[in-house]
Amino acid sequence: MAIFKGAGVAIITPFHEDGSVDYEKFGELIEFQVQNKTDAIIVCGTTGESSTLTHEEHLDVIRYCVEKVNHRIPVIAGTGSNCTQTAVYLSQEAEKSGADGLLLVTPYYNKGTQNGLYQHFKTIADSVKIPVILYNIPGRTGVALLPETIVRLCREVENIVGVKDATGNISQTAHLMQLADGCVDLYSGEDGIIVPMLSLGGKGVISVLSNVAPGQTHEICSRFFEGDVEGSCKLQLRALPLVDALFCEVNPIPVKKAAELMGLCGGTLRMPLTEMEPEHAARLEKELKAFGVL
């Protein structure tokens, strides 16, 4: 049984102007997601600016999210690190907090061989009992999990159940699913190719778009699963201009600006992320209006 099926939001972490976590707005964002049919919340991922949260903040944000959601939908905590023991610590604490699953990014900078990646993920997964989704995003981490390694992990480690695939390489993803023969729960890590990933057997998406259009992203998935592939595809194609605008600068700069434009929360970022360029912000505002969410 997959941790979730459909559209999971890679939720932003709102900050006050002084850079502290704005828990009041975070609670409102969570309610906005739940009320608009998001199928899961992925907290403290890349979009949540986990890389600039202290360990204490990281765990406090996870605890708050779990308590606020209160079992209405699954909460998946991003607890990956390039230090295996740090990831073990964060993962164990997230499990204690009641997270339903974990998202573990490939270890950046020091990278590791395929065998090293296998040992890294196995060590973390063996330290907890809740299910684990691997996060393969070589464009950010500088290291790729190969299909053979993903399948090996899912077959040999009981609670490693799937992968968030943000490689953008559909041919490689197809190879992965051919090797997996059903043992890997696949989630798209890119909002622009949700339908192609679902067509390869994907369970859904872990989405940036869902921050601003949760109902529409949920519907892309739900229509596909209901057999309305044409309708799902139309929604996917309609969303592409907005998706492009949400990634015209490094994530989560644009989605934080979008949330600010929509009045969902302030757009404060933590350095080294900085304010969106004015011409890009204007483009984003235009696409939010065209999509009907602003």
Coordinates of N, CA, C and O in Angstrom, one line a residue, residues 84-175:
T84 N 25.0 10.8 7.1 CA 24.1 9.7 7.3 C 23.6 9.7 8.8 O 22.4 9.5 9.0
Q85 N 24.5 10.0 9.7 CA 24.0 10.0 11.1 C 23.1 11.2 11.4 O 22.2 11.0 12.2
T86 N 23.3 12.3 10.7 CA 22.3 13.4 10.9 C 20.9 13.0 10.4 O 19.9 13.3 11.0
A87 N 20.9 12.3 9.2 CA 19.7 11.8 8.7 C 19.0 10.8 9.6 O 17.8 10.8 9.7
V88 N 19.8 10.0 10.2 CA 19.3 9.0 11.1 C 18.6 9.7 12.3 O 17.4 9.4 12.7
Y89 N 19.3 10.7 12.8 CA 18.7 11.5 14.0 C 17.4 12.2 13.6 O 16.4 12.1 14.3
L90 N 17.4 12.9 12.5 CA 16.2 13.6 12.1 C 15.1 12.6 11.8 O 13.9 12.9 12.1
S91 N 15.4 11.5 11.2 CA 14.4 10.5 10.8 C 13.7 9.9 12.1 O 12.5 9.7 12.2
Q92 N 14.6 9.6 13.0 CA 14.1 9.0 14.3 C 13.2 10.0 15.0 O 12.1 9.6 15.6
E93 N 13.6 11.2 15.0 CA 12.8 12.3 15.7 C 11.5 12.5 15.0 O 10.4 12.7 15.6
A94 N 11.5 12.5 13.7 CA 10.3 12.7 12.9 C 9.3 11.5 13.1 O 8.1 11.7 13.3
E95 N 9.8 10.3 13.2 CA 9.0 9.2 13.6 C 8.4 9.3 14.9 O 7.2 9.1 15.1
K96 N 9.1 9.8 15.9 CA 8.6 10.0 17.3 C 7.5 11.1 17.2 O 6.6 11.0 18.0
S97 N 7.6 12.0 16.3 CA 6.6 13.1 16.2 C 5.3 12.7 15.6 O 4.4 13.4 15.6
G98 N 5.3 11.5 15.0 CA 4.1 11.0 14.3 C 4.0 11.1 12.8 O 3.0 10.9 12.3
A99 N 5.2 11.4 12.2 CA 5.1 11.5 10.7 C 4.8 10.1 10.1 O 5.1 9.1 10.7
D100 N 4.0 10.2 9.0 CA 3.6 8.9 8.4 C 4.6 8.3 7.5 O 4.5 7.1 7.2
G101 N 5.6 9.1 7.1 CA 6.6 8.6 6.2 C 7.8 9.6 6.1 O 7.7 10.7 6.7
L102 N 8.8 9.2 5.4 CA 10.0 10.1 5.3 C 10.4 10.3 3.8 O 10.1 9.3 3.0
L103 N 10.9 11.4 3.5 CA 11.5 11.7 2.2 C 13.0 11.9 2.4 O 13.4 12.8 3.1
L104 N 13.8 11.1 1.7 CA 15.3 11.1 1.9 C 16.0 11.5 0.6 O 16.0 10.7 -0.3
V105 N 16.6 12.7 0.6 CA 17.3 13.1 -0.6 C 18.6 12.4 -0.7 O 19.2 12.0 0.3
T106 N 19.1 12.3 -1.9 CA 20.5 11.7 -2.1 C 21.5 12.7 -1.5 O 21.3 13.9 -1.5
P107 N 22.5 12.1 -0.8 CA 23.5 12.9 -0.1 C 24.3 13.8 -1.1 O 25.1 13.3 -1.9
Y108 N 24.2 15.1 -0.9 CA 24.8 16.1 -1.8 C 26.2 16.3 -1.4 O 26.6 16.1 -0.3
Y109 N 27.0 16.9 -2.3 CA 28.3 17.3 -2.1 C 29.3 16.2 -2.0 O 30.1 16.0 -2.8
N110 N 29.2 15.4 -0.9 CA 30.1 14.2 -0.8 C 29.7 13.1 -1.6 O 30.4 12.1 -1.9
K111 N 28.4 13.1 -2.1 CA 27.9 12.2 -3.1 C 27.8 10.7 -2.8 O 26.8 10.2 -2.5
G112 N 28.9 10.0 -2.9 CA 28.9 8.6 -2.6 C 28.7 7.8 -3.9 O 28.1 8.2 -4.9
T113 N 29.3 6.6 -3.9 CA 29.1 5.6 -5.0 C 27.7 5.0 -4.9 O 27.0 5.2 -3.9
Q114 N 27.4 4.2 -5.9 CA 26.0 3.5 -5.8 C 26.0 2.6 -4.6 O 25.0 2.6 -3.9
N115 N 27.1 2.0 -4.3 CA 27.1 1.1 -3.1 C 27.0 2.0 -1.8 O 26.3 1.6 -0.9
G116 N 27.7 3.1 -1.9 CA 27.6 4.1 -0.7 C 26.2 4.6 -0.5 O 25.8 4.7 0.6
L117 N 25.6 4.9 -1.7 CA 24.2 5.4 -1.6 C 23.3 4.3 -1.0 O 22.4 4.6 -0.2
Y118 N 23.5 3.1 -1.4 CA 22.7 1.9 -0.9 C 22.9 1.8 0.6 O 21.9 1.7 1.3
Q119 N 24.1 1.9 1.1 CA 24.4 1.7 2.5 C 23.8 2.9 3.3 O 23.3 2.8 4.4
H120 N 23.9 4.1 2.7 CA 23.4 5.3 3.3 C 21.9 5.2 3.6 O 21.4 5.3 4.7
F121 N 21.2 4.9 2.5 CA 19.7 4.8 2.7 C 19.3 3.6 3.5 O 18.3 3.7 4.3
K122 N 20.0 2.5 3.4 CA 19.6 1.3 4.2 C 19.8 1.6 5.7 O 19.0 1.2 6.5
T123 N 20.9 2.3 6.0 CA 21.2 2.6 7.4 C 20.1 3.5 8.0 O 19.6 3.3 9.1
I124 N 19.7 4.5 7.2 CA 18.6 5.4 7.7 C 17.3 4.6 7.9 O 16.6 4.7 8.9
A125 N 16.9 3.9 6.8 CA 15.6 3.2 6.8 C 15.6 2.1 8.0 O 14.6 1.9 8.6
D126 N 16.7 1.5 8.2 CA 16.8 0.5 9.3 C 16.6 1.1 10.7 O 16.4 0.3 11.6
S127 N 16.8 2.4 10.8 CA 16.8 3.0 12.1 C 15.4 3.4 12.5 O 15.1 3.9 13.6
V128 N 14.4 3.3 11.6 CA 13.0 3.6 11.8 C 12.1 2.5 11.3 O 12.5 1.6 10.7
K129 N 10.8 2.6 11.6 CA 9.8 1.6 11.2 C 8.9 2.2 10.1 O 8.2 1.4 9.4
I130 N 8.8 3.5 10.0 CA 7.9 4.1 9.0 C 8.4 4.0 7.6 O 9.6 3.9 7.4
P131 N 7.5 4.1 6.6 CA 8.0 4.0 5.2 C 8.8 5.2 4.7 O 8.7 6.3 5.2
V132 N 9.7 4.9 3.8 CA 10.6 5.8 3.2 C 10.5 6.0 1.7 O 10.3 5.0 1.0
I133 N 10.5 7.2 1.2 CA 10.5 7.5 -0.2 C 11.9 8.1 -0.5 O 12.3 9.1 0.2
L134 N 12.6 7.6 -1.4 CA 13.9 8.1 -1.8 C 13.6 9.4 -2.7 O 12.6 9.5 -3.3
Y135 N 14.6 10.3 -2.7 CA 14.4 11.5 -3.5 C 15.6 11.7 -4.4 O 16.7 11.9 -4.0
N136 N 15.4 11.4 -5.7 CA 16.4 11.4 -6.7 C 16.4 12.7 -7.5 O 15.5 12.9 -8.4
I137 N 17.3 13.7 -7.2 CA 17.3 15.0 -7.9 C 18.7 15.4 -8.2 O 19.3 16.2 -7.5
P138 N 19.3 14.7 -9.2 CA 20.8 15.0 -9.4 C 21.1 16.4 -9.8 O 22.2 16.9 -9.6
G139 N 20.1 17.2 -10.4 CA 20.4 18.5 -10.7 C 20.8 19.4 -9.5 O 21.5 20.4 -9.7
R140 N 20.3 19.0 -8.3 CA 20.6 19.8 -7.1 C 21.7 19.1 -6.3 O 22.5 19.8 -5.7
T141 N 21.8 17.8 -6.3 CA 22.7 17.1 -5.4 C 24.0 16.8 -6.0 O 25.0 16.5 -5.3
G142 N 24.0 16.7 -7.4 CA 25.2 16.3 -8.0 C 25.5 14.8 -8.1 O 26.5 14.4 -8.5
V143 N 24.5 14.0 -7.6 CA 24.6 12.6 -7.7 C 23.3 12.0 -8.0 O 22.2 12.5 -7.6
A144 N 23.3 10.9 -8.8 CA 22.1 10.3 -9.3 C 22.0 8.9 -8.7 O 23.0 8.1 -8.7
L145 N 20.8 8.5 -8.2 CA 20.5 7.1 -7.9 C 20.1 6.4 -9.2 O 19.2 6.8 -9.9
L146 N 20.8 5.4 -9.5 CA 20.5 4.7 -10.8 C 19.3 3.8 -10.6 O 19.1 3.3 -9.4
P147 N 18.6 3.5 -11.6 CA 17.4 2.6 -11.5 C 17.7 1.3 -10.8 O 16.9 0.8 -9.9
E148 N 18.9 0.7 -11.1 CA 19.2 -0.6 -10.4 C 19.4 -0.4 -8.9 O 19.0 -1.3 -8.1
T149 N 19.9 0.7 -8.5 CA 20.1 0.9 -7.0 C 18.7 1.2 -6.4 O 18.5 0.7 -5.2
I150 N 17.9 1.9 -7.0 CA 16.5 2.2 -6.5 C 15.8 0.9 -6.3 O 15.2 0.6 -5.2
V151 N 15.8 0.0 -7.3 CA 15.1 -1.3 -7.3 C 15.7 -2.1 -6.2 O 15.0 -2.8 -5.4
R152 N 17.0 -2.2 -6.1 CA 17.6 -3.0 -5.0 C 17.2 -2.5 -3.7 O 16.9 -3.4 -2.8
L153 N 17.2 -1.2 -3.4 CA 16.7 -0.7 -2.1 C 15.3 -1.1 -1.8 O 15.0 -1.5 -0.7
C154 N 14.4 -0.9 -2.8 CA 13.0 -1.2 -2.6 C 12.8 -2.7 -2.4 O 11.8 -3.1 -1.7
R155 N 13.6 -3.5 -3.0 CA 13.4 -5.0 -2.8 C 14.0 -5.5 -1.5 O 13.5 -6.4 -0.9
E156 N 15.2 -4.9 -1.1 CA 15.9 -5.5 0.0 C 15.7 -4.8 1.3 O 16.0 -5.4 2.4
V157 N 15.2 -3.6 1.3 CA 14.9 -2.9 2.6 C 13.4 -2.7 2.7 O 12.8 -2.0 1.9
E158 N 12.8 -3.4 3.7 CA 11.4 -3.5 3.8 C 10.6 -2.2 3.7 O 9.6 -2.1 3.1
N159 N 11.1 -1.2 4.4 CA 10.3 0.0 4.6 C 10.7 1.1 3.6 O 10.3 2.2 3.6
I160 N 11.6 0.8 2.6 CA 11.9 1.7 1.5 C 10.9 1.3 0.4 O 11.0 0.2 -0.2
V161 N 10.0 2.2 0.1 CA 8.8 1.8 -0.7 C 8.8 2.5 -2.1 O 8.0 2.1 -3.0
G162 N 9.5 3.6 -2.3 CA 9.4 4.3 -3.6 C 10.4 5.4 -3.8 O 11.3 5.6 -3.0
V163 N 10.2 6.2 -4.8 CA 11.1 7.3 -5.2 C 10.3 8.5 -5.7 O 9.4 8.3 -6.4
K164 N 10.8 9.6 -5.3 CA 10.4 10.9 -5.9 C 11.4 11.1 -7.0 O 12.6 11.4 -6.8
D165 N 11.0 11.0 -8.3 CA 11.9 11.1 -9.4 C 11.8 12.5 -10.0 O 10.9 12.9 -10.6
A166 N 12.9 13.3 -9.8 CA 13.1 14.6 -10.3 C 14.2 14.7 -11.3 O 14.9 15.7 -11.4
T167 N 14.5 13.6 -12.0 CA 15.6 13.5 -13.0 C 15.2 14.2 -14.3 O 16.0 14.7 -15.0
G168 N 13.9 14.2 -14.6 CA 13.4 14.8 -15.9 C 13.8 13.9 -17.0 O 13.5 14.2 -18.2
N169 N 14.2 12.7 -16.8 CA 14.7 11.7 -17.8 C 13.6 10.6 -17.9 O 13.7 9.6 -17.2
I170 N 12.7 10.8 -18.8 CA 11.6 9.9 -18.9 C 12.0 8.5 -19.4 O 11.5 7.4 -18.9
S171 N 13.0 8.4 -20.2 CA 13.6 7.1 -20.7 C 14.1 6.4 -19.5 O 13.9 5.1 -19.4
Q172 N 14.9 7.1 -18.6 CA 15.4 6.4 -17.5 C 14.4 6.0 -16.5 O 14.4 4.9 -15.9
T173 N 13.3 6.8 -16.4 CA 12.2 6.4 -15.5 C 11.5 5.2 -16.0 O 11.1 4.3 -15.3
A174 N 11.3 5.1 -17.3 CA 10.7 3.9 -17.9 C 11.5 2.7 -17.7 O 11.0 1.6 -17.3
H175 N 12.8 2.8 -17.8 CA 13.8 1.7 -17.5 C 13.6 1.3 -16.0 O 13.6 0.1 -15.7

